[in-house]
Rosetta silent file (secondary structure, phi, psi, omega in degrees, C-alpha in Angstrom):
SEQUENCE: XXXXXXXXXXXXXXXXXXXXXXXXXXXXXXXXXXXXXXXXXXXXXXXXXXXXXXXXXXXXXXXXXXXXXXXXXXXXXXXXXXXXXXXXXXXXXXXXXXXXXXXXXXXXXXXXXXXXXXXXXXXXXXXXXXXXXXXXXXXXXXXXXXXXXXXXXXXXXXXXXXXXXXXXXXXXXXXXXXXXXXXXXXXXXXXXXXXXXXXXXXXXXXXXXXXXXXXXXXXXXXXXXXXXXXXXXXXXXXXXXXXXXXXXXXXXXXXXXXXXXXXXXXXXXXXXXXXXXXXXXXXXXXXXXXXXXXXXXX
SCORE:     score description
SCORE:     0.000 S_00000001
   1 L     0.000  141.434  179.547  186.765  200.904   35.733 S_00000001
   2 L   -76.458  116.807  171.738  188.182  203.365   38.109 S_00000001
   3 L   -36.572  -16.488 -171.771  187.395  206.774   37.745 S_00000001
   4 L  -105.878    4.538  167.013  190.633  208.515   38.444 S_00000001
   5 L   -12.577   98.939  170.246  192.047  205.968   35.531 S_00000001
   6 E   -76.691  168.867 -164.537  194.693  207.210   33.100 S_00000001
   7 E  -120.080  128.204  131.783  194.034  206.558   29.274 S_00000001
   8 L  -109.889  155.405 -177.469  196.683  205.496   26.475 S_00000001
   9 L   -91.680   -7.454 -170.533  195.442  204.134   23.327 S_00000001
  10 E  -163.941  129.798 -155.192  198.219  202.021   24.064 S_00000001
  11 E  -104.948  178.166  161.213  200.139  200.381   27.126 S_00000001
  12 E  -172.181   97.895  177.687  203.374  198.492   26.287 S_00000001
  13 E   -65.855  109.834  158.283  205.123  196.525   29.205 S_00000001
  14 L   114.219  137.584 -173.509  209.361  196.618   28.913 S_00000001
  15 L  -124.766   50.484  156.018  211.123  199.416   27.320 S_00000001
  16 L   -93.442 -142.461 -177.815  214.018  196.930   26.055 S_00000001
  17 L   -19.386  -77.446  162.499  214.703  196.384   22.924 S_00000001
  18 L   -54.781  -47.756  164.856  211.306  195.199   21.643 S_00000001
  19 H   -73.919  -19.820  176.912  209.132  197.685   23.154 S_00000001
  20 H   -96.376  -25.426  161.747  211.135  200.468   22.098 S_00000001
  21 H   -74.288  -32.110  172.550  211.245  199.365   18.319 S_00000001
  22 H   -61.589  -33.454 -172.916  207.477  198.674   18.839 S_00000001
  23 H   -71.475  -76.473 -157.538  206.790  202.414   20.352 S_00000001
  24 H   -61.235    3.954  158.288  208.862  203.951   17.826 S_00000001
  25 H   -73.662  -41.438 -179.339  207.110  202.085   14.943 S_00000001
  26 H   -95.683   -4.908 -149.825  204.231  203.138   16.054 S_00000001
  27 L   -72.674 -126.350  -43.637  205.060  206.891   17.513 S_00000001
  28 L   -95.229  -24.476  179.580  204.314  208.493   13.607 S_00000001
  29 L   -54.793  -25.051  175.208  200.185  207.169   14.158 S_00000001
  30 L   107.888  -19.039 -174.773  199.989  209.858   16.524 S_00000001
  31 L   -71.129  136.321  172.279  198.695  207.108   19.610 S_00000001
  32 L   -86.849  110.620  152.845  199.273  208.135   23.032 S_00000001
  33 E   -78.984  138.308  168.126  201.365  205.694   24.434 S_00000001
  34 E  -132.149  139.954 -172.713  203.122  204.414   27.570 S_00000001
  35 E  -106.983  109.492  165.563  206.204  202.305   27.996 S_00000001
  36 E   -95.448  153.756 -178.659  206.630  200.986   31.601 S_00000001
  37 E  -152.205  112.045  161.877  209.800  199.727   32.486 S_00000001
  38 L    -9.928  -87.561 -169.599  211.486  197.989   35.677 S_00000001
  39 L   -81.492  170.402  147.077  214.421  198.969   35.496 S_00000001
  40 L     2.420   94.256 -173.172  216.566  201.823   35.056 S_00000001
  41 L  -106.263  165.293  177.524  216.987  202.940   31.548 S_00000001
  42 L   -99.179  143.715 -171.555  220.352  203.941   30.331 S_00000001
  43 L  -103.198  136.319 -177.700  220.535  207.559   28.160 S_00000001
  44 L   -52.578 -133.449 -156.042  222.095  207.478   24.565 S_00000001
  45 L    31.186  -27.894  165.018  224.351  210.331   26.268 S_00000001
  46 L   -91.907  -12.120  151.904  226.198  208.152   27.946 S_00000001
  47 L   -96.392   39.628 -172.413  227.574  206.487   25.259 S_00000001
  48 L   -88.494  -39.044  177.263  228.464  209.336   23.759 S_00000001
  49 L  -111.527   74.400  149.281  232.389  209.203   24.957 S_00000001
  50 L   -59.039  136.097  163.601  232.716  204.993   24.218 S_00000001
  51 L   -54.211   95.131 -174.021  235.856  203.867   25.932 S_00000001
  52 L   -52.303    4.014 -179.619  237.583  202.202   22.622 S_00000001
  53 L  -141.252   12.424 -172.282  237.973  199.105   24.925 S_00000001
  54 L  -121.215  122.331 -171.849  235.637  198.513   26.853 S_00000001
  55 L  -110.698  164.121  127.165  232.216  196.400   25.218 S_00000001
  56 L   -74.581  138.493  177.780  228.890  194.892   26.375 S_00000001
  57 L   -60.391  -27.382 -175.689  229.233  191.326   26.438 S_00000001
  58 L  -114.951  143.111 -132.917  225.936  190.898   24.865 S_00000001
  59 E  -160.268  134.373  162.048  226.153  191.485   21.101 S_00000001
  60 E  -132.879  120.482  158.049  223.431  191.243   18.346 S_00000001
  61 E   -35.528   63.224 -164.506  223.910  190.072   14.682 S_00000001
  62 E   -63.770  169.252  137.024  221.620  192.618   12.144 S_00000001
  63 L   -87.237 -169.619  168.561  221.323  191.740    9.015 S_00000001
  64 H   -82.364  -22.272 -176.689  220.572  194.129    6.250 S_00000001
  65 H   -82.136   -8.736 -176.318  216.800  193.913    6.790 S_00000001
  66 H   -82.558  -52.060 -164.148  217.361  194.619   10.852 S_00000001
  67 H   -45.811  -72.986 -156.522  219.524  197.493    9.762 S_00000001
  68 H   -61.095  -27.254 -178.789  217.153  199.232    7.280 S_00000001
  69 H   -67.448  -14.160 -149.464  213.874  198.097   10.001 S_00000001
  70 H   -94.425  -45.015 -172.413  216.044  200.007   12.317 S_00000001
  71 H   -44.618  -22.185  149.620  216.904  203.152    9.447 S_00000001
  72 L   -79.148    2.722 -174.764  213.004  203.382    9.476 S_00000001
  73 L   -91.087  -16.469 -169.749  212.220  204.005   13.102 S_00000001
  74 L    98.998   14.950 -162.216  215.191  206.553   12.640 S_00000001
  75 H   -75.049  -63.362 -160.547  217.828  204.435   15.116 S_00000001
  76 H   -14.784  -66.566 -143.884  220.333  203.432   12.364 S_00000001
  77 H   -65.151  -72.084 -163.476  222.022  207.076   11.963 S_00000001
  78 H   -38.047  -61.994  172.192  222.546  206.851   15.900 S_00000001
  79 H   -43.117  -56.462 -146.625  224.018  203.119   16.219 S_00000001
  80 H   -80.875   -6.533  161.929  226.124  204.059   13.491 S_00000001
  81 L   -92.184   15.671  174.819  227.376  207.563   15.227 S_00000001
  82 L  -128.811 -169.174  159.756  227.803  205.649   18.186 S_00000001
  83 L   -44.188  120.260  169.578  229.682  202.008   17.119 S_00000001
  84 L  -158.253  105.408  176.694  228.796  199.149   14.819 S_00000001
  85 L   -60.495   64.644 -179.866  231.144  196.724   13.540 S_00000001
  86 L   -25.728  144.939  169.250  230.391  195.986    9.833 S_00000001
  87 E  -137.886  138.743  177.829  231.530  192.077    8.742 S_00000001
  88 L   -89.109  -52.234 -150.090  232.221  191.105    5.138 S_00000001
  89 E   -98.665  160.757  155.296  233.149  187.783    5.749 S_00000001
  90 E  -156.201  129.758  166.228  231.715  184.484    7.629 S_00000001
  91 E  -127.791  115.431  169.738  233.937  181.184    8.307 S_00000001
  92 E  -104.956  146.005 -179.655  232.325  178.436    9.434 S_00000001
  93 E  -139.118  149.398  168.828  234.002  174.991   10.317 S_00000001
  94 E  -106.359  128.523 -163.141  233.693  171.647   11.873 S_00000001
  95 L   -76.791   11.054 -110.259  236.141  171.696   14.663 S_00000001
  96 L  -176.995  -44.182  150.343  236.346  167.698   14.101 S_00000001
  97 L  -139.242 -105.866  146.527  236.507  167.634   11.066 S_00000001
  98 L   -83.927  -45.912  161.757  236.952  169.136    7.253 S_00000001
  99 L   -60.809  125.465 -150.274  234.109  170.826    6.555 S_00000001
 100 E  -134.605  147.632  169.572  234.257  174.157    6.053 S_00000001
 101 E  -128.085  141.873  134.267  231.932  177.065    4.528 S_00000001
 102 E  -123.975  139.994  179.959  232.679  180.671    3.568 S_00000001
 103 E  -108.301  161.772 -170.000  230.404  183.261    2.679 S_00000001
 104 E  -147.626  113.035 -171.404  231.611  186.326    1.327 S_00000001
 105 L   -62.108   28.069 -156.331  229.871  189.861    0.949 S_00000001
 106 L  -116.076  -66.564 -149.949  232.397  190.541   -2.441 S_00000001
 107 L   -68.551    8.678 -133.990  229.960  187.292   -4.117 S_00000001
 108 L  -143.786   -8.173  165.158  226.985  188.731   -3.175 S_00000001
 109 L    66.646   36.468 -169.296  228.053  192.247   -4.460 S_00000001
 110 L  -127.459  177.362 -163.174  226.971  193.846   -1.364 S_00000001
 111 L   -93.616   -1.318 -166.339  229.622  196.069    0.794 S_00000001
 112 L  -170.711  147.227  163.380  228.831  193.906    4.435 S_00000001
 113 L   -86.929  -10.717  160.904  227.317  191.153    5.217 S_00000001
 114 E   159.954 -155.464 -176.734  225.257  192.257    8.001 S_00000001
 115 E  -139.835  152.696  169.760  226.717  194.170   11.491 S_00000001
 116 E  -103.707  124.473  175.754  227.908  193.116   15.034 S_00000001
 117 E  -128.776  148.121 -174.558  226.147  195.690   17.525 S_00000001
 118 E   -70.118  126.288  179.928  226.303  196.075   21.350 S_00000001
 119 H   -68.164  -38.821 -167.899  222.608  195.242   22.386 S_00000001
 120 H   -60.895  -38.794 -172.189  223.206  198.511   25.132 S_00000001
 121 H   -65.269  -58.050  171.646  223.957  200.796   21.998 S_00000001
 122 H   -25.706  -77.656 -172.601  220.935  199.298   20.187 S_00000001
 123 H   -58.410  -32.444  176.934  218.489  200.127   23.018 S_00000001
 124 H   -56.417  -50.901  175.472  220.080  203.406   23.450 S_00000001
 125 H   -54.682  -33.322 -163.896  219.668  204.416   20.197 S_00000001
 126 H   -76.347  -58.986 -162.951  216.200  203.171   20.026 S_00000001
 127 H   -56.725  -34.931  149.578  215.232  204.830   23.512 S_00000001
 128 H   -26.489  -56.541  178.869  216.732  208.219   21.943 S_00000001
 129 H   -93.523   -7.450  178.880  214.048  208.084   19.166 S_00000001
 130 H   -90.340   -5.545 -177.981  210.888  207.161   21.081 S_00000001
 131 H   -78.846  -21.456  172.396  212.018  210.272   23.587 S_00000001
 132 L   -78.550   20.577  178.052  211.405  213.011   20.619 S_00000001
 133 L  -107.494  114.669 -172.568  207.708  212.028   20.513 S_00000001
 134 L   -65.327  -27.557 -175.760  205.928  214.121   22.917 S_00000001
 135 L   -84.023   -5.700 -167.053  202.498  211.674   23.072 S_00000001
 136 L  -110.900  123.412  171.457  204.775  208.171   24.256 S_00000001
 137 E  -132.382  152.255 -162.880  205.821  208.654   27.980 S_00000001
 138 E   -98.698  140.890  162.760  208.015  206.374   29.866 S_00000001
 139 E  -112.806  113.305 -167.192  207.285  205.342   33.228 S_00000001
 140 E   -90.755  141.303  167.760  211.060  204.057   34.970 S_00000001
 141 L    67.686    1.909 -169.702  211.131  201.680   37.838 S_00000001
 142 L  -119.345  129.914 -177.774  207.330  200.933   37.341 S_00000001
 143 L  -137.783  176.004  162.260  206.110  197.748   36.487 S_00000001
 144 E   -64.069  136.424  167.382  202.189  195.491   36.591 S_00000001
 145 E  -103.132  -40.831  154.920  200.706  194.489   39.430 S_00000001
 146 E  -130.838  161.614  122.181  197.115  193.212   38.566 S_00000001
 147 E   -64.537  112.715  176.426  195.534  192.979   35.633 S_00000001
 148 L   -96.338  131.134  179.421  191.584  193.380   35.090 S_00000001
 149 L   -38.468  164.918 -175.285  189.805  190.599   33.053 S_00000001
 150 L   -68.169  177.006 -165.191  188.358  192.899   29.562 S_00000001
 151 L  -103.214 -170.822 -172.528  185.891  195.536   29.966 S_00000001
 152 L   -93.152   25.458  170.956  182.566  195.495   27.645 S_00000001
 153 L  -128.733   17.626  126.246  184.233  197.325   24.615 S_00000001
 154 L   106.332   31.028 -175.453  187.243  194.669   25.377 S_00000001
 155 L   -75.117  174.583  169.020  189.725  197.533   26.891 S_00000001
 156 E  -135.580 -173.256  157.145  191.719  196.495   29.915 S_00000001
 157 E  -137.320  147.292  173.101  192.818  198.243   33.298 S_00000001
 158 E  -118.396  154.750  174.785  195.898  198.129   34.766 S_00000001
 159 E  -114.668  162.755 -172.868  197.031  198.536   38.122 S_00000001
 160 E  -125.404  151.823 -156.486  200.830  199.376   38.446 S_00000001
 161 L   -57.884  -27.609  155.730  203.253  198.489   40.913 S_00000001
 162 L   -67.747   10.408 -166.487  202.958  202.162   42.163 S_00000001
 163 L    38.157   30.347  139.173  199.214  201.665   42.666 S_00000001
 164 L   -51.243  159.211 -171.910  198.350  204.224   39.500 S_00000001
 165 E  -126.440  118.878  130.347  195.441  202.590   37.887 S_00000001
 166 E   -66.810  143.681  171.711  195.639  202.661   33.686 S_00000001
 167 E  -102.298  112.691  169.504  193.222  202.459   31.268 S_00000001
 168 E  -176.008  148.951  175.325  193.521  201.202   27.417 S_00000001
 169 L   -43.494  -32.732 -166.294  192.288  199.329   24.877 S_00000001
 170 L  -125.761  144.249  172.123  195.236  197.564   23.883 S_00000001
 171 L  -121.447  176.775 -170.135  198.206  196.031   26.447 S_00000001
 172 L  -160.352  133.451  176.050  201.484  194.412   24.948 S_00000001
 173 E  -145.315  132.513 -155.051  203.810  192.859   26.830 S_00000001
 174 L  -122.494   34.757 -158.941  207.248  193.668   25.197 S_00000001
 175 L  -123.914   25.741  149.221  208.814  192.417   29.397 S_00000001
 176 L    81.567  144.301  156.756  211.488  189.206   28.708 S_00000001
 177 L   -17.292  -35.265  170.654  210.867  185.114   29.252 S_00000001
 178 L  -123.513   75.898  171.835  209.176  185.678   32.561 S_00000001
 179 L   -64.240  146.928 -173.168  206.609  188.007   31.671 S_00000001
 180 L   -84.971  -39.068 -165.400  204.637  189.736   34.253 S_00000001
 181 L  -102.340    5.799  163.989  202.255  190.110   31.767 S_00000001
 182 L   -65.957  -31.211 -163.609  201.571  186.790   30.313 S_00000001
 183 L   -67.613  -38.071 -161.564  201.585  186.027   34.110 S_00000001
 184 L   -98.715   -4.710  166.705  198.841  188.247   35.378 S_00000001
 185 L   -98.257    8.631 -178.288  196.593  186.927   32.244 S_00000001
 186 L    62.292   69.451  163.981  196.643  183.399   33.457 S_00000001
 187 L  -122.311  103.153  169.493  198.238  182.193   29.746 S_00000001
 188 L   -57.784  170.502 -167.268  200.883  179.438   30.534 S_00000001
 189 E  -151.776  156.130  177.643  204.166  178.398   28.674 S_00000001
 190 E  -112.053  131.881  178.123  205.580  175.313   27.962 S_00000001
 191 L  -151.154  134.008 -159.495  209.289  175.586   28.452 S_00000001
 192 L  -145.113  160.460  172.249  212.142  173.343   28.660 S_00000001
 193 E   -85.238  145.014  156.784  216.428  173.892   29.013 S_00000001
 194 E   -50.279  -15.179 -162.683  218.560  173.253   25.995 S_00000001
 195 E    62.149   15.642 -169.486  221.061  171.849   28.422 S_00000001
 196 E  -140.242  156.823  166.161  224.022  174.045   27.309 S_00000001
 197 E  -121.867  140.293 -168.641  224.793  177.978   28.507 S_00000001
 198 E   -92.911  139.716 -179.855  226.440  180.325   26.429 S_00000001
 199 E   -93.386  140.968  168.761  229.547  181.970   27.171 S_00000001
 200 E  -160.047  132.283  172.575  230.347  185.189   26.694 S_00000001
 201 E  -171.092  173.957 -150.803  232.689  188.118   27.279 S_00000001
 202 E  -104.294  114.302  152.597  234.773  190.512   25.012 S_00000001
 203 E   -72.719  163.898  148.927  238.278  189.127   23.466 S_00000001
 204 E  -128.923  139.158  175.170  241.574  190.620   22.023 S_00000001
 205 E  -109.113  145.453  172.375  243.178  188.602   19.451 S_00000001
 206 L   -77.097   24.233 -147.875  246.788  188.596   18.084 S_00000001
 207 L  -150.189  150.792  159.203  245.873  188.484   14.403 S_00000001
 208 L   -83.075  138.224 -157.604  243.155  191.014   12.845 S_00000001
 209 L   -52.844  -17.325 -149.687  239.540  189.693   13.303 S_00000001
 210 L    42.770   58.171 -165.976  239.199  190.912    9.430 S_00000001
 211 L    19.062   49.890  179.396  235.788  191.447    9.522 S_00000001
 212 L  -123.941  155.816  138.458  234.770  188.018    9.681 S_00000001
 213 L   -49.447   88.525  173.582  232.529  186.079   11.546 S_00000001
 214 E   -81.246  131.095  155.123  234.526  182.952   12.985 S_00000001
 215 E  -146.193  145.901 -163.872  232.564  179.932   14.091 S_00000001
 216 E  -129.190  140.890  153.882  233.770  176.480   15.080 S_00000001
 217 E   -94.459  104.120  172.971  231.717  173.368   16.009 S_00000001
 218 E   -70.857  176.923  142.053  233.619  172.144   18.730 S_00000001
 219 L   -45.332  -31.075 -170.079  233.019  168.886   20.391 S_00000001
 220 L   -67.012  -37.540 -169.807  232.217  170.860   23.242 S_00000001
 221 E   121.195  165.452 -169.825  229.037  173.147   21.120 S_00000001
 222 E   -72.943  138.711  178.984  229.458  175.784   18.524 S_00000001
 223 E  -112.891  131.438  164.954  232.071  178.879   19.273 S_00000001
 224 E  -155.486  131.387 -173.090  231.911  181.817   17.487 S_00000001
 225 E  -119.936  137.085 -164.949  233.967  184.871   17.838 S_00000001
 226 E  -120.515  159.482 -174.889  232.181  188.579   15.901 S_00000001
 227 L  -115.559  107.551 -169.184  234.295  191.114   15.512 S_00000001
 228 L   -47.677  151.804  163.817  233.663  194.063   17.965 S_00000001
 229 L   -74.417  106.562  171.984  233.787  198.246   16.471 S_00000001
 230 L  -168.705  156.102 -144.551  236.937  199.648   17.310 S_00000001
 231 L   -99.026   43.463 -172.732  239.662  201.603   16.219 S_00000001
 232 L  -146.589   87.848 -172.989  241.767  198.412   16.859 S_00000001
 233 L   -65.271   29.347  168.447  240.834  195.592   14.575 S_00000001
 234 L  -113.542    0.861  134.164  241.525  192.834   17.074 S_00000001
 235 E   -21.551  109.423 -177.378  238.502  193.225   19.001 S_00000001
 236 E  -147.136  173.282  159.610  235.936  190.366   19.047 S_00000001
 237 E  -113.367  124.581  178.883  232.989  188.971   21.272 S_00000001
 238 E   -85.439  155.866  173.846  233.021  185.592   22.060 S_00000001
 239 E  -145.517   84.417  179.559  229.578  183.103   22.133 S_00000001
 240 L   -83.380    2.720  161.735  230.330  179.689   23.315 S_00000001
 241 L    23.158   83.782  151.490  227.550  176.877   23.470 S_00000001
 242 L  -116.161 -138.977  178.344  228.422  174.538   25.751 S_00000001
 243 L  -117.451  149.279  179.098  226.994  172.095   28.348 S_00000001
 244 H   -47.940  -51.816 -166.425  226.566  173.694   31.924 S_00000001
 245 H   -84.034    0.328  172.268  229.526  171.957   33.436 S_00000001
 246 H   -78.652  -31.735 -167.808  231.990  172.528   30.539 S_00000001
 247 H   -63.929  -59.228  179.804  230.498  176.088   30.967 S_00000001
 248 H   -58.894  -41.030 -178.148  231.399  176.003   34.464 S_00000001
 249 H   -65.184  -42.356  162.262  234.800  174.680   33.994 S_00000001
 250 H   -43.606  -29.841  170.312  235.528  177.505   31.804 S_00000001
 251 H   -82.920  -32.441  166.173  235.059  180.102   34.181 S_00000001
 252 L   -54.506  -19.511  178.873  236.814  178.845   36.727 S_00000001
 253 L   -85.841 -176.295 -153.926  239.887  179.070   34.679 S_00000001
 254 L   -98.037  156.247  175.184  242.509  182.024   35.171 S_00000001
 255 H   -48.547  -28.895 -179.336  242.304  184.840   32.102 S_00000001
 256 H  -108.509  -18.949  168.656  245.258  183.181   30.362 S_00000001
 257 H   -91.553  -10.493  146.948  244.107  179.666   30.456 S_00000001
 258 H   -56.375  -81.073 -124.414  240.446  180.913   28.967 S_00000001
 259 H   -88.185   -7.339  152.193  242.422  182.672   26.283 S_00000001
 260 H   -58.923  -52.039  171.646  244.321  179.325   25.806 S_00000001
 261 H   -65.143  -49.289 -160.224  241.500  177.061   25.275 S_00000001
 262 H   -60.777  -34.042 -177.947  239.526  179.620   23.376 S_00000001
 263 H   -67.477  -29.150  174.640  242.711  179.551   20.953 S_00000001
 264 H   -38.068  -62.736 -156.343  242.974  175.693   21.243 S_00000001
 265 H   -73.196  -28.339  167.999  239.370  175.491   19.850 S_00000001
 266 L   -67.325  -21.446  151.193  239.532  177.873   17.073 S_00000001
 267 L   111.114   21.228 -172.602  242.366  176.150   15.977 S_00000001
 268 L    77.884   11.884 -165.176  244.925  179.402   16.190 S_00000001
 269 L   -50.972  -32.150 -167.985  243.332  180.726   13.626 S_00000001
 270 L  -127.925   53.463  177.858  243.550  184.780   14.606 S_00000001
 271 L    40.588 -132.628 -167.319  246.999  183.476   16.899 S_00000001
 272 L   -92.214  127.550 -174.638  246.895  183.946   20.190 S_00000001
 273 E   -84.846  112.818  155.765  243.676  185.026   22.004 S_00000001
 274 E   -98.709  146.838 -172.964  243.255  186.990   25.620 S_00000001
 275 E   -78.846  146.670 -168.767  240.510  187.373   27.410 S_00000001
 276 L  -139.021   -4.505  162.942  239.536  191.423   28.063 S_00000001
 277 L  -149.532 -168.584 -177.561  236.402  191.368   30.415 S_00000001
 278 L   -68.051  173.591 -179.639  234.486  189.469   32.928 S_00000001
 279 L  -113.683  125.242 -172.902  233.103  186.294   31.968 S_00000001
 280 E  -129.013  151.311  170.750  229.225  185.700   32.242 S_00000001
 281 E  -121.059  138.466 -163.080  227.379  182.470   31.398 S_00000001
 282 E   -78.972   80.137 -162.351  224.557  182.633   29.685 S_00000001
 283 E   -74.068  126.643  153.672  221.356  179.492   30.699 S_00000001
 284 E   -75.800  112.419  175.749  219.528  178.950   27.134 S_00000001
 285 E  -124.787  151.721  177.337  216.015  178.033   27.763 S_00000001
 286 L  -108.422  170.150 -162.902  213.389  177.677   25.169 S_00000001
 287 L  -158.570  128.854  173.063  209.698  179.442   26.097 S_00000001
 288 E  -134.215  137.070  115.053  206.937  178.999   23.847 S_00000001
 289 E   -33.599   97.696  168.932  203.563  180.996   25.308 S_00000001
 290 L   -48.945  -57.127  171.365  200.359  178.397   24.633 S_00000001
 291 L  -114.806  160.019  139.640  198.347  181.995   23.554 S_00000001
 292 L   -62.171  -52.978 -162.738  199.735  184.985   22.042 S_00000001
 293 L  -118.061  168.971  158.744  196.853  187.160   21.566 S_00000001
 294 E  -167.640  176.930  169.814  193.401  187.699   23.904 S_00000001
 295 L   -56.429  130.812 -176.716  191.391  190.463   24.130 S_00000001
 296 L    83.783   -5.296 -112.157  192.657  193.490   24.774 S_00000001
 297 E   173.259  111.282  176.332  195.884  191.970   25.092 S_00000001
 298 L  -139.902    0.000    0.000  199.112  190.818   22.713 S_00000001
């Protein structure tokens, strides 16, 4: 181990989502921590004056237990002073045929069936509550570079892309589908494509979303349009699952001939549908990791 080594009881590679619910889960133990992170991060502060019309594209479903996991790290209060789109309702259908399900938060005596949240708002909020812990410090723009096999009390060192050298017992790697740090532990993945990419970008519809959850199994793959926070209930984010070149075709079309089809497939249900931001397609690959755990090392 190198002598000018820094020490954390605890290292924890990507400070999205996952690493920042993991730090702030952990911040109350008192463990000195560090969060490295690639990229950039974006400050809660900056969503403080949301645009009522303007969304991220990428959108996560809580439930009530993600809400209340979030109301203990203390994120909840924040998402919910910054935007989160409550839903009562869910209608599902087969675009094909008859079958149809609704669930309804009224049977179930509860006041929402879960929430649609902006993944950026998520992470803000989250990044917001590990910054009022003085022992977890972020390192921005810094990511691993080697990895040392374990030491003899099973610690590791890291070297960082900035050639700092770290020390600590425990590493995590919280860093997305092509982890650096599954990578630099020689642990392999088995991984294969789904064959279909998900569509996505932010609608307006001519009907109110009514705080349901719409989803249609087209021929095409499942469609589902969530209904976005806004002081305009015709907000929604679309999530199509299709095949790449149906995927493809879709993008290619003009803003009014998207918001045609998309209306086509739902079957008119919330009238007519426009499209309201860029269009990104999504590849769905599955990743399974062959180990999980090693020494030193989760």
């Amino acid at each position: 181990m190198s002598e000018t080594a820094m020490r954390f009881d605890l290292v924890i590679s990507g400070a999205g989502m996952v690493g920042l619910a993991l730090a702030a889960a952990l911040a109350p133990t008192g463990l000195r921590i560090l969060l490295l992170e690639q990229q950039a991060l974006e400050q809660s502060g900056a969503l403080d004056a949301l645009p009522s019309d303007r969304f991220d594209v990428r959108v996560s479903a809580l439930t009530k237990a993600s809400s209340q996991l979030l109301d203990s790290l203390g994120a909840w209060s924040i998402i919910e002073g910054l935007r989160a789109a409550a839903y009562t309702d869910m209608h599902v259908w087969d675009g094909m045929g008859r079958g149809e399900i609704h669930f309804s938060a009224d049977e179930l005596h509860e006041p929402c069936l879960g929430h649609i949240v902006e993944n950026r708002i998520i992470h803000a909020a989250l990044l917001k509550v590990v910054q009022q812990y003085a022992q977890i410090e972020i390192m921005q723009g810094v990511g691993l570079s080697a990895l040392s096999a374990p030491d003899a009390a099973g610690g590791r060192q890291i070297t960082l892309t900035n050639s700092d050298i770290i020390h600590t017992p425990l590493l995590i790697g919280a860093d997305g589908a092509l982890s650096k740090t599954r990578q630099l532990s020689g642990i392999g993945a088995t991984e294969w494509d789904y064959g279909h990419h998900a569509l996505v970008t932010t609608l307006i519809s001519e009907q109110s979303h009514q705080h349901t959850c719409w989803q249609v199994f087209t021929e095409d793959g499942p469609l589902a349009l969530l209904p976005l926070a806004s002081t305009s209930p015709h907000y929604l984010s679309l999530v199509w699952s299709t095949s790449p070149a149906h995927a493809r075709s879709l993008q290619a079309l003009s803003d009014e001939a998207l918001g045609q089809a998309i209306t086509h497939a739902v079957g008119g249900r919330l009238g007519d549908i426009r499209v309201a931001d860029r269009v990104m397609a999504l590849n769905l690959r599955q990743r399974h990791a062959h180990q999980y755990v090693d020494t030193g090392l989760a």
